Every structure is written in C-alpha cells, then in structure tokens.
XYZ file of C-alpha atoms in Angstrom:
528
model
C 0.111 0.124 0.011
C 2.979 2.456 0.937
C 4.684 2.181 -2.409
C 1.177 2.959 -4.325
C 0.613 5.774 -1.977
C 3.870 7.558 -2.906
C 3.477 6.795 -6.908
C -0.074 8.555 -6.458
C 1.567 11.299 -4.313
C 4.216 11.987 -6.583
C 1.984 12.147 -9.927
C -0.531 14.324 -8.073
C 2.352 16.698 -7.412
C 3.366 16.600 -11.228
C -0.049 17.211 -12.492
C -0.695 19.983 -9.893
C 2.438 21.720 -10.456
C 4.340 21.148 -7.514
C 1.624 21.282 -4.538
C 2.925 20.886 -1.407
C 1.296 18.794 1.328
C 2.832 16.661 4.537
C 1.237 13.308 5.107
C 1.864 11.839 8.174
C 2.395 7.992 8.403
C 0.638 5.402 10.220
C 1.428 2.038 10.556
C -1.349 -0.363 9.477
C -3.499 -0.711 6.205
C -6.606 0.419 7.794
C -5.197 3.671 8.911
C -3.592 4.425 5.386
C -6.752 3.965 3.522
C -8.737 6.124 6.269
C -6.119 8.863 5.028
C -6.101 8.470 1.521
C -9.776 8.945 1.032
C -9.666 12.917 1.715
C -7.218 12.967 -0.667
C -9.410 11.208 -3.548
C -11.985 13.599 -2.881
C -9.790 16.725 -3.268
C -8.130 15.065 -6.628
C -11.953 14.412 -7.644
C -13.431 18.025 -7.005
C -9.969 19.434 -8.812
C -10.479 17.156 -12.084
C -14.397 18.236 -11.874
C -13.265 21.898 -11.600
C -10.811 21.419 -14.665
C -13.285 19.801 -16.801
C -15.926 22.991 -16.453
C -13.547 25.024 -17.531
C -12.163 22.791 -20.471
C -16.068 22.432 -21.827
C -16.883 26.138 -21.208
C -13.607 27.130 -23.273
C -14.081 24.470 -26.242
C -17.886 25.692 -26.057
C -17.106 29.633 -26.367
C -14.694 28.950 -29.202
C -16.877 26.516 -31.155
C -19.957 28.856 -30.984
C -17.578 32.016 -32.091
C -16.320 29.529 -35.030
C -19.616 28.400 -35.894
C -20.989 32.258 -35.753
C -17.806 33.006 -38.025
C -18.737 30.421 -40.700
C -22.519 31.077 -40.946
C -21.996 34.579 -41.507
C -19.342 33.999 -44.210
C -21.834 31.272 -45.675
C -24.717 33.732 -45.943
C -22.889 36.622 -47.043
C -21.215 34.808 -49.579
C -24.100 33.272 -50.823
C -25.983 34.806 -54.017
C -29.569 36.420 -53.676
C -31.996 35.082 -56.034
C -33.316 38.204 -57.293
C -30.301 40.167 -57.349
C -27.477 39.970 -59.992
C -23.784 39.662 -59.013
C -22.365 43.313 -59.002
C -19.138 43.766 -61.452
C -17.913 46.291 -58.613
C -15.202 44.946 -56.432
C -16.260 43.874 -53.243
C -14.149 46.302 -51.037
C -15.360 49.427 -52.575
C -19.160 48.368 -52.617
C -18.894 47.160 -48.754
C -17.725 50.537 -47.345
C -20.296 52.315 -49.340
C -23.253 50.323 -48.079
C -22.194 49.682 -44.330
C -19.502 51.126 -41.839
C -16.898 48.825 -41.361
C -17.597 48.257 -37.933
C -19.390 45.718 -35.905
C -21.339 42.821 -37.237
C -24.323 42.622 -39.864
C -27.458 41.255 -38.750
C -27.408 37.577 -39.853
C -30.962 35.989 -40.054
C -31.210 32.115 -39.829
C -34.159 29.647 -39.035
C -34.939 29.653 -34.911
C -37.607 29.206 -32.787
C -38.428 31.857 -30.264
C -36.689 31.092 -26.499
C -40.029 30.720 -24.785
C -41.236 28.247 -27.199
C -38.101 26.228 -26.713
C -38.580 26.253 -22.574
C -42.111 25.551 -22.720
C -41.058 21.988 -24.025
C -39.729 21.544 -20.458
C -42.625 20.434 -18.151
C -40.966 22.838 -15.154
C -41.037 25.751 -17.102
C -44.585 25.136 -18.654
C -45.700 24.726 -14.785
C -44.932 28.774 -14.337
C -47.036 29.329 -17.342
C -49.708 27.503 -15.696
C -49.048 29.685 -12.616
C -49.793 32.894 -14.519
C -53.388 30.898 -16.046
C -53.977 30.321 -12.619
C -53.762 34.128 -11.688
C -55.764 35.204 -14.291
C -58.507 32.558 -13.187
C -58.349 34.198 -9.610
C -58.925 37.651 -10.955
C -62.270 36.388 -13.058
C -63.317 34.673 -9.747
C -62.657 37.644 -7.614
C -64.619 40.067 -10.153
C -67.453 37.831 -10.518
C -67.305 37.339 -6.391
C -67.442 40.914 -5.729
C -69.977 41.802 -8.283
C -72.284 39.253 -6.668
C -71.698 40.392 -3.099
C -71.934 44.120 -4.102
C -74.838 44.161 -6.802
C -76.164 40.607 -6.261
C -75.528 39.475 -10.061
C -72.574 37.378 -11.735
C -71.643 39.957 -14.434
C -67.949 40.501 -15.827
C -67.770 44.158 -16.692
C -65.426 45.095 -19.090
C -65.861 48.962 -18.548
C -62.242 49.888 -18.735
C -61.582 47.326 -21.677
C -64.305 49.236 -23.576
C -63.004 52.710 -22.492
C -59.425 52.200 -24.035
C -60.485 50.546 -26.933
C -62.834 53.275 -27.693
C -62.880 54.653 -31.520
C -60.821 51.992 -32.430
C -62.300 51.950 -36.088
C -61.392 55.787 -36.595
C -58.037 54.619 -35.521
C -57.888 51.545 -38.005
C -59.196 53.870 -40.796
C -56.002 56.441 -40.177
C -53.503 53.505 -40.399
C -54.831 53.248 -44.136
C -53.303 55.933 -45.624
C -49.844 55.907 -43.366
C -49.339 52.085 -44.671
C -50.335 53.007 -48.256
C -48.108 56.163 -47.972
C -45.344 54.260 -46.546
C -45.784 51.075 -49.414
C -45.497 53.714 -52.242
C -43.460 56.701 -51.113
C -40.200 55.034 -49.893
C -40.116 52.708 -52.690
C -40.857 55.264 -55.534
C -38.334 57.676 -54.380
C -35.860 54.837 -54.694
C -37.007 54.447 -58.239
C -36.277 58.023 -59.149
C -32.974 57.985 -57.655
C -32.231 54.928 -59.643
C -33.441 56.457 -63.087
C -31.699 58.007 -66.008
C -28.097 58.405 -65.853
C -27.813 61.811 -67.434
C -26.755 64.430 -65.084
C -29.858 66.808 -65.516
C -32.697 64.221 -65.142
C -30.947 62.413 -62.199
C -30.456 65.376 -60.273
C -34.366 66.177 -60.762
C -35.261 62.774 -60.101
C -33.173 62.738 -56.641
C -35.249 66.251 -55.805
C -38.279 64.724 -56.516
C -37.594 61.468 -54.342
C -36.380 64.072 -51.621
C -39.748 65.878 -51.739
C -41.614 62.772 -51.714
C -39.841 61.548 -48.781
C -40.558 64.563 -46.872
C -44.406 64.463 -47.900
C -44.258 60.859 -46.481
C -42.366 61.671 -43.109
C -45.171 64.728 -42.665
C -48.199 62.156 -42.974
C -46.804 59.841 -40.449
C -45.933 62.463 -38.189
C -48.821 64.628 -38.459
C -51.899 62.799 -39.235
C -52.189 60.526 -36.447
C -51.693 63.353 -33.844
C -54.012 65.421 -35.615
C -56.823 62.768 -35.672
C -55.919 61.938 -31.859
C -56.179 65.311 -30.569
C -59.276 66.259 -32.938
C -61.423 62.950 -31.703
C -60.006 62.655 -28.351
C -59.327 59.214 -29.035
C -58.592 56.612 -25.893
C -55.411 55.295 -24.788
C -55.308 51.761 -26.253
C -56.632 52.900 -29.645
C -53.886 55.702 -29.373
C -51.443 53.066 -28.725
C -51.974 51.129 -32.030
C -51.781 54.450 -33.948
C -48.307 55.614 -32.220
C -46.853 52.039 -32.189
C -47.562 51.922 -36.540
C -46.286 55.170 -36.517
C -43.137 54.454 -34.964
C -42.793 51.197 -36.819
C -43.571 52.356 -40.476
C -41.135 55.339 -39.979
C -38.451 52.808 -38.494
C -39.173 50.268 -41.655
C -39.065 53.100 -44.074
C -35.579 54.386 -42.717
C -34.089 50.871 -42.803
C -35.316 50.056 -46.446
C -33.592 53.259 -47.795
C -30.551 52.915 -45.553
C -29.675 49.464 -46.787
C -30.974 50.038 -50.384
C -29.860 53.342 -51.364
C -26.170 52.407 -51.504
C -26.335 49.674 -53.376
C -28.724 51.441 -56.084
C -26.173 54.471 -56.401
C -23.330 52.321 -56.797
C -24.010 49.065 -58.306
C -24.743 49.360 -61.979
C -24.979 46.983 -64.733
C -25.821 48.460 -68.392
C -28.540 51.073 -68.878
C -30.423 50.776 -65.470
C -29.065 50.338 -61.547
C -30.051 47.404 -59.720
C -33.194 47.905 -57.144
C -35.046 45.501 -55.018
C -38.343 43.963 -56.131
C -41.402 45.493 -54.902
C -42.509 42.226 -53.443
C -39.637 41.896 -51.364
C -40.284 45.036 -49.882
C -43.968 44.339 -49.259
C -42.832 41.214 -47.302
C -40.875 43.651 -45.302
C -43.357 45.801 -44.288
C -45.316 42.942 -42.511
C -42.411 40.665 -41.379
C -41.449 41.026 -37.392
C -38.269 42.804 -38.098
C -36.997 46.090 -38.383
C -33.820 45.325 -40.511
C -34.528 45.380 -44.606
C -33.088 42.263 -46.307
C -34.083 41.165 -49.715
C -34.616 37.953 -48.768
C -35.134 35.858 -45.143
C -35.109 32.163 -44.082
C -38.388 30.788 -44.579
C -40.311 27.828 -42.979
C -41.590 25.245 -44.860
C -45.649 25.720 -43.982
C -47.746 27.710 -41.724
C -49.046 26.097 -38.754
C -52.592 27.797 -38.212
C -53.360 26.294 -34.619
C -50.168 27.995 -33.651
C -51.109 31.351 -34.986
C -54.492 30.821 -33.444
C -52.800 30.018 -29.798
C -50.812 33.268 -29.673
C -53.434 35.678 -31.020
C -55.559 33.792 -28.213
C -52.815 34.349 -25.812
C -52.164 37.897 -26.655
C -55.974 38.720 -25.936
C -55.992 37.150 -22.597
C -52.942 39.054 -21.825
C -55.032 42.095 -22.694
C -57.544 40.934 -20.204
C -54.920 40.056 -17.709
C -53.754 43.812 -17.909
C -57.219 45.154 -17.470
C -58.196 43.081 -14.545
C -54.726 44.025 -12.798
C -55.525 47.657 -13.420
C -59.279 47.465 -12.266
C -58.257 45.624 -9.298
C -54.925 47.015 -8.100
C -54.451 50.337 -9.512
C -58.143 52.316 -10.066
C -58.997 51.632 -6.424
C -55.791 52.905 -4.785
C -55.038 55.868 -7.673
C -58.568 57.342 -8.229
C -58.808 59.542 -5.442
C -55.244 59.863 -4.302
C -55.360 63.582 -6.395
C -58.140 64.642 -3.976
C -56.121 63.882 -0.819
C -53.441 66.042 0.890
C -49.620 65.214 -0.448
C -47.219 63.745 1.781
C -43.986 61.959 1.147
C -45.667 59.128 2.855
C -48.686 58.645 0.475
C -46.394 58.778 -2.182
C -43.710 56.576 -1.376
C -46.519 53.856 -0.423
C -47.952 54.255 -3.503
C -44.744 53.592 -5.510
C -44.310 50.689 -3.275
C -47.823 49.289 -4.085
C -47.686 49.743 -7.335
C -44.148 47.614 -7.923
C -46.365 44.496 -8.055
C -49.180 45.602 -10.615
C -46.225 47.170 -12.677
C -43.859 43.983 -12.689
C -47.157 42.082 -13.890
C -47.746 44.591 -16.837
C -44.247 44.640 -17.971
C -44.195 40.688 -18.023
C -47.662 40.539 -19.687
C -46.494 43.161 -22.341
C -43.576 41.201 -22.790
C -45.392 38.073 -23.571
C -48.115 39.399 -25.584
C -46.365 41.601 -27.711
C -42.736 40.384 -27.846
C -43.957 36.421 -28.128
C -47.306 36.039 -29.193
C -48.151 38.906 -31.755
C -44.706 38.612 -33.089
C -44.718 34.866 -33.346
C -48.161 34.816 -34.881
C -47.128 37.301 -37.721
C -43.806 35.260 -38.280
C -45.961 32.033 -38.542
C -48.572 33.193 -40.872
C -45.743 34.857 -43.357
C -43.273 31.786 -42.752
C -40.563 34.183 -41.472
C -37.748 31.869 -39.967
C -35.697 33.926 -37.430
C -37.742 33.926 -34.447
C -35.262 35.317 -31.816
C -37.405 38.454 -31.038
C -35.551 38.341 -27.501
C -33.398 36.735 -25.703
C -33.091 35.212 -21.747
C -33.165 39.080 -20.663
C -34.618 37.269 -17.009
C -31.369 36.048 -16.402
C -29.588 39.174 -16.624
C -27.233 40.181 -14.317
C -26.394 43.765 -15.667
C -28.719 46.134 -17.263
C -26.393 46.382 -20.374
C -27.217 42.527 -21.018
C -30.627 43.578 -20.257
C -31.136 46.243 -22.838
C -29.585 43.978 -25.408
C -32.099 41.292 -25.109
C -35.186 42.726 -23.518
C -36.135 43.576 -27.164
C -33.841 42.302 -30.095
C -35.987 43.573 -32.691
C -35.651 47.182 -31.811
C -32.131 46.740 -30.225
C -31.027 45.309 -33.709
C -32.479 48.715 -35.528
C -30.471 50.778 -33.140
C -27.074 48.850 -33.160
C -27.560 49.084 -37.279
C -28.422 52.569 -37.393
C -27.800 54.730 -34.754
C -24.550 53.224 -32.729
C -22.619 51.601 -35.686
C -23.709 54.521 -38.197
C -22.616 57.113 -35.231
C -19.489 55.215 -34.432
C -18.398 54.916 -38.389
C -19.183 58.830 -38.573
C -16.991 59.413 -35.525
C -14.105 57.241 -37.082
C -14.376 54.552 -34.957
C -14.096 56.687 -31.897
C -16.305 57.715 -28.625
C -17.690 54.355 -28.271
C -19.461 55.982 -25.157
C -20.846 59.029 -27.239
C -22.406 56.509 -29.661
C -23.781 54.579 -26.490
C -25.520 57.673 -25.285
C -26.699 58.593 -28.975
C -28.882 55.283 -28.777
C -29.776 56.160 -25.205
C -31.062 59.359 -26.285
C -32.900 58.435 -29.247
C -34.652 55.443 -27.299
C -35.642 57.483 -24.630
C -36.962 60.501 -26.581
C -39.182 57.912 -28.356
C -40.577 55.884 -25.472
C -41.416 59.150 -23.746
C -43.162 60.488 -27.118
C -44.938 57.334 -27.139
C -46.039 57.649 -23.525
C -47.413 61.080 -24.216
C -48.839 60.386 -27.118
C -50.849 57.262 -25.373
C -51.716 59.218 -21.963
C -52.347 62.828 -23.887
C -50.140 64.616 -21.468
C -46.207 65.230 -21.216
C -44.847 63.682 -17.933
C -40.856 62.973 -18.302
C -40.848 59.937 -16.177
C -39.670 57.354 -18.561
C -37.488 60.210 -20.146
C -35.617 60.628 -17.118
C -35.996 57.077 -16.040
C -34.338 55.746 -19.244
C -31.984 58.913 -19.969
C -30.572 59.319 -16.593
C -31.032 56.450 -14.370
C -31.042 53.801 -17.368
C -27.800 55.330 -18.914
C -25.905 55.210 -15.334
C -27.139 51.784 -14.829
C -26.245 50.559 -18.120
C -22.212 51.711 -17.517
C -22.077 50.840 -13.679
C -23.880 47.437 -13.943
C -22.082 46.194 -16.988
C -20.991 42.757 -18.053
C -18.045 42.295 -15.693
C -20.484 41.867 -13.172
C -21.863 38.109 -12.729
C -23.523 35.955 -9.832
C -27.106 35.623 -8.518
C -26.596 38.610 -6.275
C -26.656 40.919 -9.410
C -29.369 39.363 -10.950
C -31.595 39.769 -7.841
C -30.051 43.080 -7.778
C -31.434 43.945 -11.130
C -34.918 42.646 -10.661
C -35.088 44.682 -7.631
C -34.525 47.668 -9.537
C -37.019 46.844 -12.387
C -39.450 46.446 -9.627
C -38.620 49.864 -7.998
C -38.791 51.314 -11.630
C -42.017 49.893 -13.055
C -43.562 51.102 -9.261
C -42.513 54.482 -9.941
C -43.588 54.664 -13.623
C -47.272 53.176 -12.570
C -47.593 55.399 -9.580
C -46.438 58.901 -10.904
C -48.386 58.345 -14.524
C -51.567 56.882 -12.669
C -51.414 60.079 -10.346
C -51.005 62.439 -13.195
C -53.854 60.601 -15.101
C -56.542 61.161 -12.331
C -54.900 64.807 -11.506
C -56.180 65.678 -14.952
C -59.320 64.149 -14.865
C -60.210 65.969 -11.555
C -58.762 69.280 -11.880
C -59.795 70.755 -15.091
C -58.608 73.865 -16.071
C -60.652 76.494 -18.194
C -58.435 77.278 -20.597
C -55.487 74.776 -21.654
C -51.977 76.427 -22.452
C -48.936 74.894 -23.762
C -47.523 75.271 -20.603
C -50.247 73.684 -18.994
C -49.908 70.520 -21.287
C -46.187 70.507 -20.255
C -46.462 71.018 -16.349
C -47.418 67.836 -13.996
C -50.619 68.915 -13.015
C -50.285 66.114 -9.922
C -48.024 68.698 -8.376
C -50.568 70.944 -7.646
C -53.987 69.038 -7.707
C -54.602 69.058 -4.066
C -57.228 70.312 -1.720
C-alpha cells in the first residue's frame, strides 16, 4: 500500500504543478486507507473543476467559429433576385455599411419561450400565470355578486380604452399606403436615368416625396388623436404603427440606397423588388433584407393560439389595472400630498407594474410577433433573449427587445460610430440612449395625452447610469437579484406617477389649456 500511495502523491504533485502537502504515515493498512480518502475527494473535485473550465472554453470557441462560418456562408451566398455586381466587393462594402461591428444575419430558429415550454418545469410557471388570471376573474365575479347580487363580468375599462378603434384603423390606411408607395418610388427615381440633369431632378423629386411621407406619418395620427380625443389603447395602435413604419422606411432606404447608387449594370441600376419590400413591411423585423429564411409551412393552430394568448394578456392587464391600480389612485389626487403617501403608492405599484411589464413582453414580443412570423413563414424568431437571467443592465437592454435593439445598433450606434471614425464609443452609446429615451417618452405622451417625463428621466438618466455601472463584468446570482429589484422599483415609479397624473387631469380641469399647462405635471398642484 505504501509504494502505491507514494506513486499517487508523486503523480499528483506533477499534475498540480508541485503542490506541497504534508502527510503523516501511520502503521497499518486501515489507517492508510482512511488517510487517502480525503485526498481522493480533493483530487476528484479538482478534476471536476478542470472539466468544467475546459468545456466552457471549448463551447465558447466553437460558438465563435460557427457564428463566423455562418456569417461567411450567408454573405457569400448570391441573392436570388439580385444580379451579381461587377463592382469590387471592397468598395461596395465601404459604401453600403460601416466597417464596424457585425451585420445582422437571419437564420431559422425558434423563440426561446417556445423551446422552454417544452420543459415541464417551465410550463408549470406558465400555468401559474394562467391560474392567476382565473383568480382575477373569480374575484371579479364574487365582488359583483356580493355588491350587486349578479354574476356579470364588466369590461368598462377595456371598452373605454379601445374606444374609437375603427377610427384608428381608418387612419392607419393612408399611413400604410404612404409607406408602401413613397419610399419605393423615391428609390426608383434615384435609380432612374443616368444623365446628370434628369438624375438630379429625380433625386430632388424623391426627396420631396420622402418629406411628404414623413409629414403624413408624423402629423396625421397626432391630428386625428387631438381632434377626436381617441382613448389610450386606440392611441397606442396609431403610435406604434407610426414608429414602426418610420423605422421600416428608414431601414429600407438605408439598406438599398448605397447599392442603388453604386451597383450599375448596362442602362439601369439595380433596385429591390416590390414584393420583397411589401413582405418586409409585414414581417416582424426592422432590418431590411431582400430575402429572409422561410419555414416550409404555416401552423394555423399555432397562429390561433398566439392570438388567443395575446387577447388573454390584454384581459389580464385590464383586471390588474381595475383591481390593483384604479382603487388606489382614483381618489389619490383629492387627498393632501405627503411624502409617506407617495412612497407607499410607489411600493404598492411595484407588483402591478412588474405584472404589466411581463404581460407586455409575453403578449407583444412573443405572441404577437410569433403569430405574424408564422403566418408569413418568417424563420428567424429570436425576438428576445433570456433577459430574465441578466446580471447587468447592459445585457438587459440588449436582450429585452432584440427587434428594436438590432435597429438601434445598426443605424444609430454603428452608423454613429462610423461617422466618428471608430472612436468615442461611449458617445455613440449615449446617442442610442438619447434616441430610445425620446421615442419612449413620445409614445407615453401620445398614449396618455400629457407630457410627464418620468420615462425620459428613468431611461436617459438612471438607465444610462446603470448601463455603465452595472456592466457585463458583474456576474453571479446577487447581481440578478439586484437587477430584478431595480426593475420592480422602476415599474412601481412609472405606474404610480403616471396614474397620479392621469387622475389629477381628470379631477382638476382647467378653463383654458395653454402649452405650458400641457407640459406641466398637474399632480403636483392638484390637491385640496
């Protein structure tokens, strides 16, 4: 036993780089076996750690290699409807996109929640949320029966929120037609005759058409909402379509204009097909490509399931607002203001606020986008990543909404960095936060009908600060808990302050409304 133990210790010293240890020798075979047992356990733990490190390194290198091979294969594959250019690829790439960062590559893949739903343990969490909706319905029925002696589900909040929805849909028609016809026609004018005079006239006419198109998208929905006093949910339909069509128009022109101006063959210039542009306007992405990976068939039961889940989320949100927010904030503006009341209202709003965040994520980013992706056989379903596992806000911002993040990264961050010569990355990142914060605040102001820069401050000031302080260097469960805690508090602040301002404007009406009254929070002064 002794010679074997000596050889084992010698081998371990060589494998671990000469780790020194002392061992007291005992007489007897039983004592030697008892002493070698802890050493064997330590050696086993060390080898398990080495195995984990080796697997992580191999997995990371393999993923990088596969991503690189996939990008090379996709970029080198000739597009079906596009003739191969005789222009050298180097000059063409310099014109079409900045040589910084990666280009978005679309591949066929399922949404993360669809993959997780195949696991029974995760599906149980989904069942818990469904049970919560059932509890809200039972609670509503019980309260109505006790108070009024009848079993009737009232949807007053839902009916009010979606009032004048037909008017919003009619307003959407000219917005969509303008987006469908004007950018594509402007591109055709820019790709027109090659003589200098006629081409300059075509460029000028195209710019005039685009200015008119931007005016229609920016002015028409605002005019309709202000004139007819459209309720919040119908307003959200208009503002989301307004922002979506503007972002798609910009992406289409940004991706196709350089190629149209540089790639010339014979008498004409290459331009994308109208069918590809029409498909792009409906498919769930904001990055234009001539072709996208497509699935082989349409699962109509999957489409119906996602639309039904989105509708249930809307009902769920109405129950949450009606049961957890309206009773608390409806009369709050008629009570004397105090710091204690404000803090308690924010803490009370954290639970409905985080519920609303999860419902918006599941209803829109998963159900709605997956339903349209399935109907259009759009293959790339990565509309989000595992943002719930984030240990930093920088990772949360990248993974929460991949659709919008790809647009901001491609056309704000990457183009801004290109204009700055590849320097000042923090300035480019602050530009992304500025654009995102302004658009988010515009959406909130459009939907609610007043300007109260809560979202602007939370996103631009605190969001940017957390992005630089809670970065990707922080890992571990404690940072994920901190991220969720700050999300809870942030959602509570938004729900509390916006609800207070909404009811303050209902209770404290002004005889005349000036511009200053529109941008001044009324909840600060609407108290007895």
